[in-house]
Short mmCIF file of C-alpha atoms in Angstrom, two decimals:
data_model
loop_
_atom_site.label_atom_id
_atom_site.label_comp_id
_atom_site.label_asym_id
_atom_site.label_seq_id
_atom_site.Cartn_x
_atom_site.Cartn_y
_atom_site.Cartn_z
CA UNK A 1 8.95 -1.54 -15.56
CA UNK A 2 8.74 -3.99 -12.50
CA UNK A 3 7.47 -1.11 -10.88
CA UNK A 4 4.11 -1.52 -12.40
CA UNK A 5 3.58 -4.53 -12.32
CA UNK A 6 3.26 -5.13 -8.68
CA UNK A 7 1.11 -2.32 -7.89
CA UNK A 8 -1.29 -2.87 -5.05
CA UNK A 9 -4.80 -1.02 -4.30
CA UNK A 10 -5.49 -0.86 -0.77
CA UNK A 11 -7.84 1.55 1.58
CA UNK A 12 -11.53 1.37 1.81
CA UNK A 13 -11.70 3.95 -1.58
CA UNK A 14 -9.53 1.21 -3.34
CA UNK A 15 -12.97 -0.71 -3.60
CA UNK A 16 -14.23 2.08 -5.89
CA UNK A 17 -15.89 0.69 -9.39
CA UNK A 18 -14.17 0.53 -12.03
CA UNK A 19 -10.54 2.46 -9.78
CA UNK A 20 -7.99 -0.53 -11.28
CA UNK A 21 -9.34 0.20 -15.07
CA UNK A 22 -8.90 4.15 -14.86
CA UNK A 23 -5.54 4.10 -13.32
CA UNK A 24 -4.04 1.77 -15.76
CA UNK A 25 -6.05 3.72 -18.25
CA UNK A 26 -4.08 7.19 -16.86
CA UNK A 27 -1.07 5.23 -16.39
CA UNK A 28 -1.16 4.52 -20.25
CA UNK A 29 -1.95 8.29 -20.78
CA UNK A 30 1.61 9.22 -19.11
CA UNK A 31 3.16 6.92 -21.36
CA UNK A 32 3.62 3.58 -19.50
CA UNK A 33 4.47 0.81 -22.13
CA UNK A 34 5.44 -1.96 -19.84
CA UNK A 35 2.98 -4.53 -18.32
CA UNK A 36 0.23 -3.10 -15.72
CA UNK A 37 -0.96 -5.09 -12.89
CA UNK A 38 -3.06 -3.88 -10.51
CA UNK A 39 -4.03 -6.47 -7.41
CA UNK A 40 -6.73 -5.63 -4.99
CA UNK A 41 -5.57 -6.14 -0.86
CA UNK A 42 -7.75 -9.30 0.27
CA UNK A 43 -8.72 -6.95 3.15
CA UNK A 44 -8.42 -3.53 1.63
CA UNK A 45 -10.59 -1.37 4.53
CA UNK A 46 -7.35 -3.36 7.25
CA UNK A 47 -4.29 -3.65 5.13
CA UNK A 48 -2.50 -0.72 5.85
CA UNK A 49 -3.43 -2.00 9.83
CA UNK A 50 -2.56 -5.22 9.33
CA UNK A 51 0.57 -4.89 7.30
CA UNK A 52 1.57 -2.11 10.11
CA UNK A 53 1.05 -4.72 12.90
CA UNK A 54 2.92 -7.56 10.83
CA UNK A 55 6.08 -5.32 10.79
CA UNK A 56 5.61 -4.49 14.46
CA UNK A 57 5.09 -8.35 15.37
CA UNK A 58 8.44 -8.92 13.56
CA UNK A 59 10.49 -5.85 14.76
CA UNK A 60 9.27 -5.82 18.64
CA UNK A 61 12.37 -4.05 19.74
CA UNK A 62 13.11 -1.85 16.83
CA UNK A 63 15.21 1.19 18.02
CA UNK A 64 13.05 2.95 15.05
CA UNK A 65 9.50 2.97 17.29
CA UNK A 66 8.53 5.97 18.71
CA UNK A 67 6.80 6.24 21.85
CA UNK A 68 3.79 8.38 22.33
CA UNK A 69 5.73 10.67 24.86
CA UNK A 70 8.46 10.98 21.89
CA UNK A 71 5.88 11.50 19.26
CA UNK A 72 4.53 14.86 20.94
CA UNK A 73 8.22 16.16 21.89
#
């Protein structure tokens, strides 16, 4: 159940009207009895951006990063 209640809307379409009432809606539908909450990203159009660039600030030397010569191999 913890699952849904942290659920977080982000991405320029998450600003859609009325998007957080039809998923819990649907969510409902499939049988979810537990808590729902939806939050909306401060910055939902940059989230997925800035969240990327957080993780990159904090891993700089990750052995996980790919460079762009790797990527196209």
């Amino acid at each position: 159940g913890k699952l849904y209640q942290h659920i977080l809307l982000s991405g320029g379409c998450s600003k859609i009207k009325g998007l957080k009432e039809r998923l819990i809606s649907e969510l409902k539908k499939l049988g979810v009895q537990c808590d729902i909450n939806i939050f909306m990203a401060e910055d939902p159009e940059n989230s997925a951006w800035n969240g990327e660039a957080l993780l990159c600030r904090c891993y700089p030397e990750s052995e996980q990063w790919l460079t762009k010569e790797e990527y196209n191999e």
